[in-house]
CSV table of C-alpha atoms and ligand atoms in Angstrom, one decimal:
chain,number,residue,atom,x,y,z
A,416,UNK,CA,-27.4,-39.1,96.0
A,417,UNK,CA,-27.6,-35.7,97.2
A,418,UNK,CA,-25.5,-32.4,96.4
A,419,UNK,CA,-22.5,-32.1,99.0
A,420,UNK,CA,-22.9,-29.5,101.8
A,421,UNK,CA,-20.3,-27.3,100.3
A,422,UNK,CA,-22.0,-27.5,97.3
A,423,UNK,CA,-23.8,-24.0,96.5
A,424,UNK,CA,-26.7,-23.0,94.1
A,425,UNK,CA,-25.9,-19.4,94.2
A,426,UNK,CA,-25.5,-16.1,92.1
A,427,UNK,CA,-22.5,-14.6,91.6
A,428,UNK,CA,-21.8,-12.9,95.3
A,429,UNK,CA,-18.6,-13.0,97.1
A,430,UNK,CA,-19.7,-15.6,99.2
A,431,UNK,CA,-19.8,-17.9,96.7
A,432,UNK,CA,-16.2,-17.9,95.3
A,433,UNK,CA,-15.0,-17.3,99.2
A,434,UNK,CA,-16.3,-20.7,99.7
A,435,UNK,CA,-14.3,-21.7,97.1
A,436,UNK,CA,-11.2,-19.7,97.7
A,437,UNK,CA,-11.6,-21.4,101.4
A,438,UNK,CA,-11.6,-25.0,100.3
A,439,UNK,CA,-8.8,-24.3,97.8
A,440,UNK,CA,-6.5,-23.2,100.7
A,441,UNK,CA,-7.7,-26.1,103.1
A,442,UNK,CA,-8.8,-28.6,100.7
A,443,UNK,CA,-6.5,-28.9,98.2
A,444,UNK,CA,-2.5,-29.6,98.6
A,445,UNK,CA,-1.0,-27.5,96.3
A,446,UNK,CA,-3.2,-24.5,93.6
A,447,UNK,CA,-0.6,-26.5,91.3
A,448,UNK,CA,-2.8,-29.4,91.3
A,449,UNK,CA,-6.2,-27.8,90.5
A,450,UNK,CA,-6.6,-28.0,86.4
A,451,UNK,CA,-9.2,-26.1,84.6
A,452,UNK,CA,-11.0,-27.1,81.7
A,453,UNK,CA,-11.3,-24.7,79.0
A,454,UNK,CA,-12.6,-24.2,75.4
A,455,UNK,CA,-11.4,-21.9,73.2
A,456,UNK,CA,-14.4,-19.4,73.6
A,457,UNK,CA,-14.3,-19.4,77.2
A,458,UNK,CA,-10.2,-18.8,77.8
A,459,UNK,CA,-10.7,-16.0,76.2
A,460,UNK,CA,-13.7,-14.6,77.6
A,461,UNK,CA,-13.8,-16.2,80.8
A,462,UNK,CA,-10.7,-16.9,82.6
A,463,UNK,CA,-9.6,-13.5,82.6
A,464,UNK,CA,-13.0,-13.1,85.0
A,465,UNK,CA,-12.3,-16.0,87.0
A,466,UNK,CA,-8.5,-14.7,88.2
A,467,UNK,CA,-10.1,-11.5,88.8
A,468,UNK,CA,-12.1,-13.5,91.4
A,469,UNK,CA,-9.4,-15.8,92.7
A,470,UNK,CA,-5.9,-14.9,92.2
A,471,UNK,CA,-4.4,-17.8,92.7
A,472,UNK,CA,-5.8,-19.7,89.8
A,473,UNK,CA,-3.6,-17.6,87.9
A,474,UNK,CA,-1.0,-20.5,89.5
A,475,UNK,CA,-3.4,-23.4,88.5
A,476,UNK,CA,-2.9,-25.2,85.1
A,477,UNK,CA,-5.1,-24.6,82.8
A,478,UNK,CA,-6.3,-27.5,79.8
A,479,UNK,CA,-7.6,-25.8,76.5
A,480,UNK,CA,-9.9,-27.8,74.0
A,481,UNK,CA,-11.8,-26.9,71.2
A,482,UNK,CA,-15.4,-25.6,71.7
A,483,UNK,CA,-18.5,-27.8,69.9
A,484,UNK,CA,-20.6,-30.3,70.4
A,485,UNK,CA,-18.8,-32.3,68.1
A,486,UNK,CA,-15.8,-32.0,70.6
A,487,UNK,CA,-17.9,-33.9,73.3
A,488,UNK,CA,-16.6,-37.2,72.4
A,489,UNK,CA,-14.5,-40.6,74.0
A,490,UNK,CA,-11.2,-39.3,71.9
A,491,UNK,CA,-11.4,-35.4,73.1
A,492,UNK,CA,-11.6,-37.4,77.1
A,493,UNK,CA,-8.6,-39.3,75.9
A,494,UNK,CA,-6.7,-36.6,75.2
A,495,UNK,CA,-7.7,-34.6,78.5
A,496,UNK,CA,-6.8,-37.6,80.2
A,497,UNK,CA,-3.5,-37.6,78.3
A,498,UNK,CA,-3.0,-34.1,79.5
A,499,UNK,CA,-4.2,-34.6,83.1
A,500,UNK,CA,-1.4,-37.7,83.0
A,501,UNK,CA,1.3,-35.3,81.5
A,502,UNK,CA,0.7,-32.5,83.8
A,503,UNK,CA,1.0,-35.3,87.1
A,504,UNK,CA,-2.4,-35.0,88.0
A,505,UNK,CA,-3.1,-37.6,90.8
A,506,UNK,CA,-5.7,-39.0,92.9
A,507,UNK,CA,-6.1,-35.7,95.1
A,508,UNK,CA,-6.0,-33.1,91.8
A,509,UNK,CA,-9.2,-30.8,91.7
A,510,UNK,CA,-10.7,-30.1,87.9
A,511,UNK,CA,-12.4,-27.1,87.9
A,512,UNK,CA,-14.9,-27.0,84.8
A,513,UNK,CA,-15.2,-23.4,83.3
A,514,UNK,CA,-17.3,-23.6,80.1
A,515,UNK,CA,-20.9,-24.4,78.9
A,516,UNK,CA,-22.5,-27.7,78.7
A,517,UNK,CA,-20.2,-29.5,76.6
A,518,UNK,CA,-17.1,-28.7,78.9
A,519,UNK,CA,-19.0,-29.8,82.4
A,520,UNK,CA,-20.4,-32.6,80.8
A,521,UNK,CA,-16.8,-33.8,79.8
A,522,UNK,CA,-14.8,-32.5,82.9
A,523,UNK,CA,-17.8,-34.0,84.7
A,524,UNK,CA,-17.3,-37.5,82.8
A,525,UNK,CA,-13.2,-37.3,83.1
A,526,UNK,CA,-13.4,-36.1,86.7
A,527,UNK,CA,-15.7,-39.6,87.4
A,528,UNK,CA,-12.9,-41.9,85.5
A,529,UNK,CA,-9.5,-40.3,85.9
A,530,UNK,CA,-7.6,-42.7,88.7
A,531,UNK,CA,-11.1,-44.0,89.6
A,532,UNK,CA,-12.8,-40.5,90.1
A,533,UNK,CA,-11.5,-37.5,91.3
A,534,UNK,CA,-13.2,-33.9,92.9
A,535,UNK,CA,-14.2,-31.4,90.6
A,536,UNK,CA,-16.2,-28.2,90.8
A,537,UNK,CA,-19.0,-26.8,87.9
A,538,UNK,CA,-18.6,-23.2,86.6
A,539,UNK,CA,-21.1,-23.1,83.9
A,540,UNK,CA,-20.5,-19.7,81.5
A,541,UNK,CA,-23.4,-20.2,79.6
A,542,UNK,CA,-27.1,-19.5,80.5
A,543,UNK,CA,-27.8,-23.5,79.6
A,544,UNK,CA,-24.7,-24.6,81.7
A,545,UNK,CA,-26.4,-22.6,84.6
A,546,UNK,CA,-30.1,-23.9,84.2
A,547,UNK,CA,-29.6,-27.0,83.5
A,548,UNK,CA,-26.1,-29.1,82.1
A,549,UNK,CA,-24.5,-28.5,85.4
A,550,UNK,CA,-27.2,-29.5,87.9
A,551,UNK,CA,-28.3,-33.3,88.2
A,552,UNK,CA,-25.2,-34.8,88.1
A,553,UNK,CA,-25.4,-36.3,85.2
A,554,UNK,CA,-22.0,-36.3,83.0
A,555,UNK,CA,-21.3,-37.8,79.5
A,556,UNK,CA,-20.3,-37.7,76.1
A,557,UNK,CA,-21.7,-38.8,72.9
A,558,UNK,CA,-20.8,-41.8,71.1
A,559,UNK,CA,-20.9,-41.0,67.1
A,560,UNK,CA,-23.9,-39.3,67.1
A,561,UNK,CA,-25.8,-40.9,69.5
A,562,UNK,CA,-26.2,-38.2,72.2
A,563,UNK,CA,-25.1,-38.6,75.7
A,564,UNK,CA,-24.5,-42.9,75.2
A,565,UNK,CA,-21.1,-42.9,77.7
A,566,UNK,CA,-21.8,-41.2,80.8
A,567,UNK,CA,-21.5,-41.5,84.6
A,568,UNK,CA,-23.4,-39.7,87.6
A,569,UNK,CA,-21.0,-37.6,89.0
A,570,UNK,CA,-21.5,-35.0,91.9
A,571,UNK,CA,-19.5,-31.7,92.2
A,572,UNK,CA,-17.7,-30.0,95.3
A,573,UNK,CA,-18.8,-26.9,94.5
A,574,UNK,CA,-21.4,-25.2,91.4
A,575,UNK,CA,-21.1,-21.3,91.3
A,576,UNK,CA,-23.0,-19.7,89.4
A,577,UNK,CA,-21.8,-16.1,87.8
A,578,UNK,CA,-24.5,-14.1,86.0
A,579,UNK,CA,-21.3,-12.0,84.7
A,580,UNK,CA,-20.0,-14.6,81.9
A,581,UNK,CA,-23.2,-14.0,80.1
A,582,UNK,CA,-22.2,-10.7,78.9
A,583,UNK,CA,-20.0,-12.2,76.4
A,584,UNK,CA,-22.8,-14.7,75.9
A,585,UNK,CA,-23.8,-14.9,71.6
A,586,UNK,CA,-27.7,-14.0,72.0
A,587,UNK,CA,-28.5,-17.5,70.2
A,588,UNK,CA,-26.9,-19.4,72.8
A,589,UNK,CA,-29.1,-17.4,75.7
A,590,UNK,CA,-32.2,-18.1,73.9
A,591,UNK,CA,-30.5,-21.9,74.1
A,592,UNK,CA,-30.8,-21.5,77.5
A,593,UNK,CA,-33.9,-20.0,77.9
A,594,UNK,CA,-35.4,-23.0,75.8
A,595,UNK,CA,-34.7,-25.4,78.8
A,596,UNK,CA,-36.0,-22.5,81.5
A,597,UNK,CA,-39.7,-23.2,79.7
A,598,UNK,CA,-39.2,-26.9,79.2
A,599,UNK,CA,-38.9,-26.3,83.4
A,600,UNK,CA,-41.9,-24.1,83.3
A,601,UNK,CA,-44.0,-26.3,81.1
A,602,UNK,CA,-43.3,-29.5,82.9
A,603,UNK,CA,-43.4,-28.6,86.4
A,604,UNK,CA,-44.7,-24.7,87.0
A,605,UNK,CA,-47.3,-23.2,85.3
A,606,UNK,CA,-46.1,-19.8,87.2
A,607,UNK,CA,-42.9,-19.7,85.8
A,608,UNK,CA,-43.5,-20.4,82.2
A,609,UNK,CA,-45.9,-17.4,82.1
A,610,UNK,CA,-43.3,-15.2,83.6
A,611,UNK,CA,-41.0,-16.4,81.3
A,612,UNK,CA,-43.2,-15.8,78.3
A,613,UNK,CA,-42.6,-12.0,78.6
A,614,UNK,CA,-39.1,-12.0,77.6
A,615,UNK,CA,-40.8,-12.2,73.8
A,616,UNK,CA,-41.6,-8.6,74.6
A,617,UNK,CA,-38.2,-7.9,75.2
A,618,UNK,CA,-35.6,-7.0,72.6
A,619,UNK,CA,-32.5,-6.0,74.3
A,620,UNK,CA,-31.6,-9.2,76.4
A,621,UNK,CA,-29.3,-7.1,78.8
A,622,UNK,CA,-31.9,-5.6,80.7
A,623,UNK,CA,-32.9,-8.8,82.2
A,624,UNK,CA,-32.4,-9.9,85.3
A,625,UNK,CA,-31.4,-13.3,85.1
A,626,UNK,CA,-30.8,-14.0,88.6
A,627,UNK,CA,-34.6,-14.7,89.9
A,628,UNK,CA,-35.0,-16.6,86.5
A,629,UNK,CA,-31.9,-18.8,87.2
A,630,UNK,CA,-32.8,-19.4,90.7
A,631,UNK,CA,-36.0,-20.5,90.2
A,632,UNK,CA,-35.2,-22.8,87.4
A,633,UNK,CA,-32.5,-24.7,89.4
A,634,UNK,CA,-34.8,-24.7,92.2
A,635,UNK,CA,-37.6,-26.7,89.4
A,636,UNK,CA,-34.9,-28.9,88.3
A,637,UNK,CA,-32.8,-29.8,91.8
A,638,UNK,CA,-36.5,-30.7,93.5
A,639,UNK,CA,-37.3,-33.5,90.4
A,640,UNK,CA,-33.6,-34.6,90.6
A,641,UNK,CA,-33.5,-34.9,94.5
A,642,UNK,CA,-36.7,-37.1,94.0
A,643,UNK,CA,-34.8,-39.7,91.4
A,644,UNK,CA,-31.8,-38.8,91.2
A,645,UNK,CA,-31.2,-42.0,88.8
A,646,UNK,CA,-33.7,-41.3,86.3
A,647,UNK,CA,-36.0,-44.5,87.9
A,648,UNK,CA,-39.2,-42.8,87.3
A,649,UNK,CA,-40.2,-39.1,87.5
A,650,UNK,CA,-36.5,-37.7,86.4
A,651,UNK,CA,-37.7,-38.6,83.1
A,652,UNK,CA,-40.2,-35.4,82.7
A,653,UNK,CA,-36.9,-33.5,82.5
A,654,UNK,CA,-37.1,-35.5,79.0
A,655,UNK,CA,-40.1,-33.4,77.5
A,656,UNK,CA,-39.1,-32.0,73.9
A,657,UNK,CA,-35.6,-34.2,74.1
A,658,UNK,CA,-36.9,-37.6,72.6
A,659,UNK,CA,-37.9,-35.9,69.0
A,660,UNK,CA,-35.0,-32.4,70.1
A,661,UNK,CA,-31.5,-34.9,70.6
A,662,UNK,CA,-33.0,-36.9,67.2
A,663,UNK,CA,-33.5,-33.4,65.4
A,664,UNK,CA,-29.8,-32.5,67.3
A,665,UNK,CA,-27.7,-35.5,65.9
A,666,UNK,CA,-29.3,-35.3,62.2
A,667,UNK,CA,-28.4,-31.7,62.0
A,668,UNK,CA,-25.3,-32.3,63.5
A,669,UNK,CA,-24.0,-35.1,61.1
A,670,UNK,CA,-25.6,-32.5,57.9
A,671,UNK,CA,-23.2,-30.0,59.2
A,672,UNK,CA,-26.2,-27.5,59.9
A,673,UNK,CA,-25.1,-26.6,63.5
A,674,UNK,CA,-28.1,-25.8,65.4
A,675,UNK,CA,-28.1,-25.2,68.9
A,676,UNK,CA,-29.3,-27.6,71.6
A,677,UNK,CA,-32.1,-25.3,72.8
A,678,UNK,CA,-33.4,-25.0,69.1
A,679,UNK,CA,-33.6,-28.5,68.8
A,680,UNK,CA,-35.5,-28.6,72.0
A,681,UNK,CA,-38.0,-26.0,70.7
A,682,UNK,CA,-38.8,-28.1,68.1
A,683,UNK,CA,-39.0,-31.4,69.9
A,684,UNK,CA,-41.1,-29.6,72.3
A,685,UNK,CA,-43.5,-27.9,69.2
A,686,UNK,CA,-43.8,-31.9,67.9
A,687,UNK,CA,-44.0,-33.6,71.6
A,688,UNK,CA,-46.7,-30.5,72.7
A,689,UNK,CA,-48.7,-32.1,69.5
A,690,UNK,CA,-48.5,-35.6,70.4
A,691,UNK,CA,-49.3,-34.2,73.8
A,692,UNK,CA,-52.5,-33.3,72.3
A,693,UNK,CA,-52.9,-36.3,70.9
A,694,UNK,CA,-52.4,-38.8,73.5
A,695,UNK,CA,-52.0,-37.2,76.6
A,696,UNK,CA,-55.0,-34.6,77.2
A,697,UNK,CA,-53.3,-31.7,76.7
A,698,UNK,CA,-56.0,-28.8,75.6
A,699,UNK,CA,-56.1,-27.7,72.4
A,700,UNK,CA,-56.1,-24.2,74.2
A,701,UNK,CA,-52.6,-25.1,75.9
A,702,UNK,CA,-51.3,-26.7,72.3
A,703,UNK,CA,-52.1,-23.3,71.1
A,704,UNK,CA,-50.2,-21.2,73.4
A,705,UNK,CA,-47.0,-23.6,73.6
A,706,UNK,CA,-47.0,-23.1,69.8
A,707,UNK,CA,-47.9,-19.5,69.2
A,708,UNK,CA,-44.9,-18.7,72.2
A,709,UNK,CA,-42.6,-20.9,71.4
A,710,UNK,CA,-42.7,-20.4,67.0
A,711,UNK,CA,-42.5,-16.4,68.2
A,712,UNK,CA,-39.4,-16.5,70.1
A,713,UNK,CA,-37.8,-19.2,67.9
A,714,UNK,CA,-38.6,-18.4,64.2
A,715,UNK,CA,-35.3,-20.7,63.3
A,716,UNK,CA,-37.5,-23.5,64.4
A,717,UNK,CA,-39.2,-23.1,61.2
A,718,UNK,CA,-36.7,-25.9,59.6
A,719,UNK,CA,-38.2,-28.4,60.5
A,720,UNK,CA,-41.5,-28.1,57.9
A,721,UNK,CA,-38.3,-27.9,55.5
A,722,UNK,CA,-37.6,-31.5,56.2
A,723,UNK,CA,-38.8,-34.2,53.9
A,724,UNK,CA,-40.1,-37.5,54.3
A,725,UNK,CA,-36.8,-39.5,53.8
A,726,UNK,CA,-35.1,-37.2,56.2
A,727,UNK,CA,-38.0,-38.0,59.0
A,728,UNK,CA,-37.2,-41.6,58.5
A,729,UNK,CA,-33.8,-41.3,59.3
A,730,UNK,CA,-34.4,-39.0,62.3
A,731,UNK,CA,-36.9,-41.6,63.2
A,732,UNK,CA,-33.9,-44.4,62.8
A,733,UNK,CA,-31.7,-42.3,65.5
A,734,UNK,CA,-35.0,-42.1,68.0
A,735,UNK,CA,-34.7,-45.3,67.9
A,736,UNK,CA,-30.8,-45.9,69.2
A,737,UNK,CA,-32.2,-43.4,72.4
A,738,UNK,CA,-31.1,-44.6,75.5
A,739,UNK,CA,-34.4,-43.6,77.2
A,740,UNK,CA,-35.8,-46.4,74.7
A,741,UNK,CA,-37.4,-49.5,76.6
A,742,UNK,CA,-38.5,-52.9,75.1
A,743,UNK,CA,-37.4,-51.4,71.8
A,744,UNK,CA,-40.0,-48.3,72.2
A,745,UNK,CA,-39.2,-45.1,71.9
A,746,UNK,CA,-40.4,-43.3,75.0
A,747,UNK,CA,-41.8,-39.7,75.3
A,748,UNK,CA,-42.4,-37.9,78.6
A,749,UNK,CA,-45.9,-35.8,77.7
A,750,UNK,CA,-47.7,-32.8,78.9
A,751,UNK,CA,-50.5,-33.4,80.6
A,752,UNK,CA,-51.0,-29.3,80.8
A,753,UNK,CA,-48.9,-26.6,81.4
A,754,UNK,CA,-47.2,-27.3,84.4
A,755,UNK,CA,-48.1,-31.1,84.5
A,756,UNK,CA,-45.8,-34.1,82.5
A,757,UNK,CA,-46.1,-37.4,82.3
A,758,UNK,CA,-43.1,-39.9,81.4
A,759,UNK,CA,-43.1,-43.5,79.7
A,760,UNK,CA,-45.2,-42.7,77.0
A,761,UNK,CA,-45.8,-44.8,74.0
A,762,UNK,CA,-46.6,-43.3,71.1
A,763,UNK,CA,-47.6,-44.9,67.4
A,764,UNK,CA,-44.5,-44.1,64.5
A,765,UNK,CA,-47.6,-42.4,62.5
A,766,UNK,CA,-48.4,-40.1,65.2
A,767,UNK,CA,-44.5,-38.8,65.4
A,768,UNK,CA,-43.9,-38.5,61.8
A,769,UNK,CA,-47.2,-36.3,61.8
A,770,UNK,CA,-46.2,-34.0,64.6
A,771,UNK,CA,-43.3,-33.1,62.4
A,772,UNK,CA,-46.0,-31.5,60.0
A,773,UNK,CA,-48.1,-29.7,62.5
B,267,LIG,N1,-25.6,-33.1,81.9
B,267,LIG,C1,-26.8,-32.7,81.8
B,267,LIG,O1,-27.6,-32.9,82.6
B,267,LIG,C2,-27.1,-31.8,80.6
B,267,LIG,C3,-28.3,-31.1,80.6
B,267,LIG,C4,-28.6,-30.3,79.5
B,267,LIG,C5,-27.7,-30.2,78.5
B,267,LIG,N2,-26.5,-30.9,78.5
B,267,LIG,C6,-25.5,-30.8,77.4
B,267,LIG,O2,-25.0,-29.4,77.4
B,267,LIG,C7,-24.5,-29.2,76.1
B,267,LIG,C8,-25.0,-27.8,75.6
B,267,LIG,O3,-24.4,-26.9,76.4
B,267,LIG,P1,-24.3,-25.4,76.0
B,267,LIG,O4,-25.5,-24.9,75.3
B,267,LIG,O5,-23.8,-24.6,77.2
B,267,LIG,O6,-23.2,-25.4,74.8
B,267,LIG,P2,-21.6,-25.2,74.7
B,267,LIG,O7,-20.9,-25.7,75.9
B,267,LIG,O8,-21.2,-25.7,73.4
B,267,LIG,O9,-21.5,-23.6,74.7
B,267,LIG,C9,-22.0,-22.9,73.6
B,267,LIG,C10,-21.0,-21.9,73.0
B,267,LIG,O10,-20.8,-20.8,73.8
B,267,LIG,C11,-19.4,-20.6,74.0
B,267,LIG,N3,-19.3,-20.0,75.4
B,267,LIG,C12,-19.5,-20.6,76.6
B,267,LIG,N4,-19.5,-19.6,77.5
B,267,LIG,C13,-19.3,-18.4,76.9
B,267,LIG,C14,-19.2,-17.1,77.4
B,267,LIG,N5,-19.4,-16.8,78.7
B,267,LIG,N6,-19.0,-16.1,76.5
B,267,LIG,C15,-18.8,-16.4,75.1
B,267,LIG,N7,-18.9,-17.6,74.7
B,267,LIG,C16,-19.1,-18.7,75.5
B,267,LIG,C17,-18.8,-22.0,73.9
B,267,LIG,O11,-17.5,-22.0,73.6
B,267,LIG,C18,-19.6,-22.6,72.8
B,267,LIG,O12,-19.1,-22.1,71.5
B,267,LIG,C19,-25.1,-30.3,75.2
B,267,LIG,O13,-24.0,-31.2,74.9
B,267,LIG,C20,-26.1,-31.0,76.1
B,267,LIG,O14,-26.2,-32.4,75.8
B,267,LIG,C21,-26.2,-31.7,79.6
B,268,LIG,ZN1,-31.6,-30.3,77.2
């Protein structure tokens, strides 16, 4: 499973969306059967930027569904699908995902089940869609609040990637997506998580230059993916901080405390970097730093000392429902050190519940 030829991991340059203006004109039958998928958030902010690329989009149809993670569910697909049906979408139709995470994860999923699987291209508008929810091919919704239980593999046409939508960006949802740009870092390249540690000198977000930092991260997370593209073996690093962060994600969820997925990644990476520690020969020196950076850029992270013993139990309960679970163990990928993770790790229910404290 490899990306298409057509397929491009650029920055926003003209060449990008020419490629994409080119296979809309020799690719696709009619601009009336290209659908884009929306939420509310990015209609407003985004499409207006996406017709001032491509003009003819303007003639496309466009599907608009609320924004949330709660959204990312079976019955909003149905309803898509129900749309896609009503509109005479068929077997050649082109969705064109325009949104963060949770719209390419679902316009990924539909795209794989709709008449069997039809094309569809990735425009991620949100610094997390562009690191990281729209490159692997992994699509999916959530089943209750188990996190990503219905999914498909699903490969795009096309993934452009405009630095421009982040301008309208909510600064909490950037530091989202820089939370997974040093989950790359720490797993995979030492280099790049201590270039990324300066942004906690910077206060005005603006003035960075996210291209080089978006490159390199897709270029981290495409070389793991091209090597297990199904999630056999070393795929599973990508999981460090996510076996403790989806639990932490789904309890907070259900409370109605919305946090956002890259907080609940800091924190399962604080808990995981202990455990690291613990059982996987991290340094003390390395725990140290992971902790110090990572409590400094996210003080919200703080909630979790907050949570008592009950509510570990329960978030415990969900770890176990985890699909990365095997022979009813909950599995942990592990730093070995910065820059180095291993995956199928086992780790004692004490040593969890503990990390949560630390
Ligand atoms: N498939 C994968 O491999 C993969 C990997 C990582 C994460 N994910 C999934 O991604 C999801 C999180 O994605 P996310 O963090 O992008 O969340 P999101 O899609 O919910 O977007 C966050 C918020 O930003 C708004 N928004 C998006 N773009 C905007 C813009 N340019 N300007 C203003 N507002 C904008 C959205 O409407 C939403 O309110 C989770 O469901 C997670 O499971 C999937
Ligand atoms: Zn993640």
């Amino acid at each position: 499973m490899k990306m298409k030829d057509n397929a491009k991991f650029i920055s926003f340059n003209k060449e990008a969306y020419e490629g994409l203006n080119n296979y809309l004109l020799n690719q696709v039958d009619s601009i009336k059967n290209t659908f884009i998928l929306v939420d509310n958030n990015t209609y407003k902010y985004c499409i207006p930027i996406l017709f001032s690329r491509i003009d003819s989009f303007k003639e496309s149809n466009i599907i608009n569904i609320n924004p949330g993670e709660e959204e990312k569910n079976i019955y909003t697909c149905i309803h898509v699908c129900k749309t896609l049906e009503k509109l005479k979408a068929n077997r050649k139709s082109l969705i064109i995902n325009l949104g963060g995470g949770v719209i390419t994860d679902i316009g990924g999923f539909i795209a794989s089940i709709f008449k069997r699987g039809i094309r569809f291209v990735n425009i991620p508008t949100t610094l997390l869609g562009m690191v990281d929810a729209s490159i692997g091919y992994k699509t999916g919704v959530n089943l209750d609040s188990i996190k990503n239980e219905i999914g498909s593999f699903h490969i795009p046409e096309f993934l452009i990637i405009d630095t421009h939508f982040l301008k309208t960006l909510p600064k909490k949802e950037i530091y989202s997506g820089i939370a997974e740009m040093l989950k790359h870092g720490l797993i995979a390249d030492k280099n790049f998580w201590e270039d990324l540690n300066h942004i906690k000198n910077i206060t005005n977000l603006d003035i960075i230059q996210w291209n080089r930092f978006i490159h390199q991260s897709i270029l981290i997370k495409q070389k793991i993916v091209d090597q297990d593209p199904k999630e056999n073996g070393l795929r599973k690093i990508l999981n460090f901080g996510h076996t403790i962060g989806h639990a932490l994600e789904s309890y907070f969820m259900n409370k109605n405390k919305k946090i956002t997925h890259g907080v609940a990644v800091v924190m399962g990476m604080v808990c995981e970097s202990w455990i690291s520690y613990k059982r996987n020969g991290l340094s003390i020196d390395d725990y140290t730093k992971i902790k110090s950076i990572l409590t400094t850029l996210y003080p919200m992270q703080k909630i979790i000392y907050d949570l008592s013993g009950l509510e570990i139990k329960k978030i415990l309960i969900i770890m176990e429902h985890d699909k990365k679970n095997e022979k009813n163990k909950i599995q942990f990928s592990l730093l070995k050190k910065i820059g180095k993770c291993s995956y199928n790790c086992q780790v004692p229910y004490d040593l969890i519940k503990e990390s949560f404290f630390k």
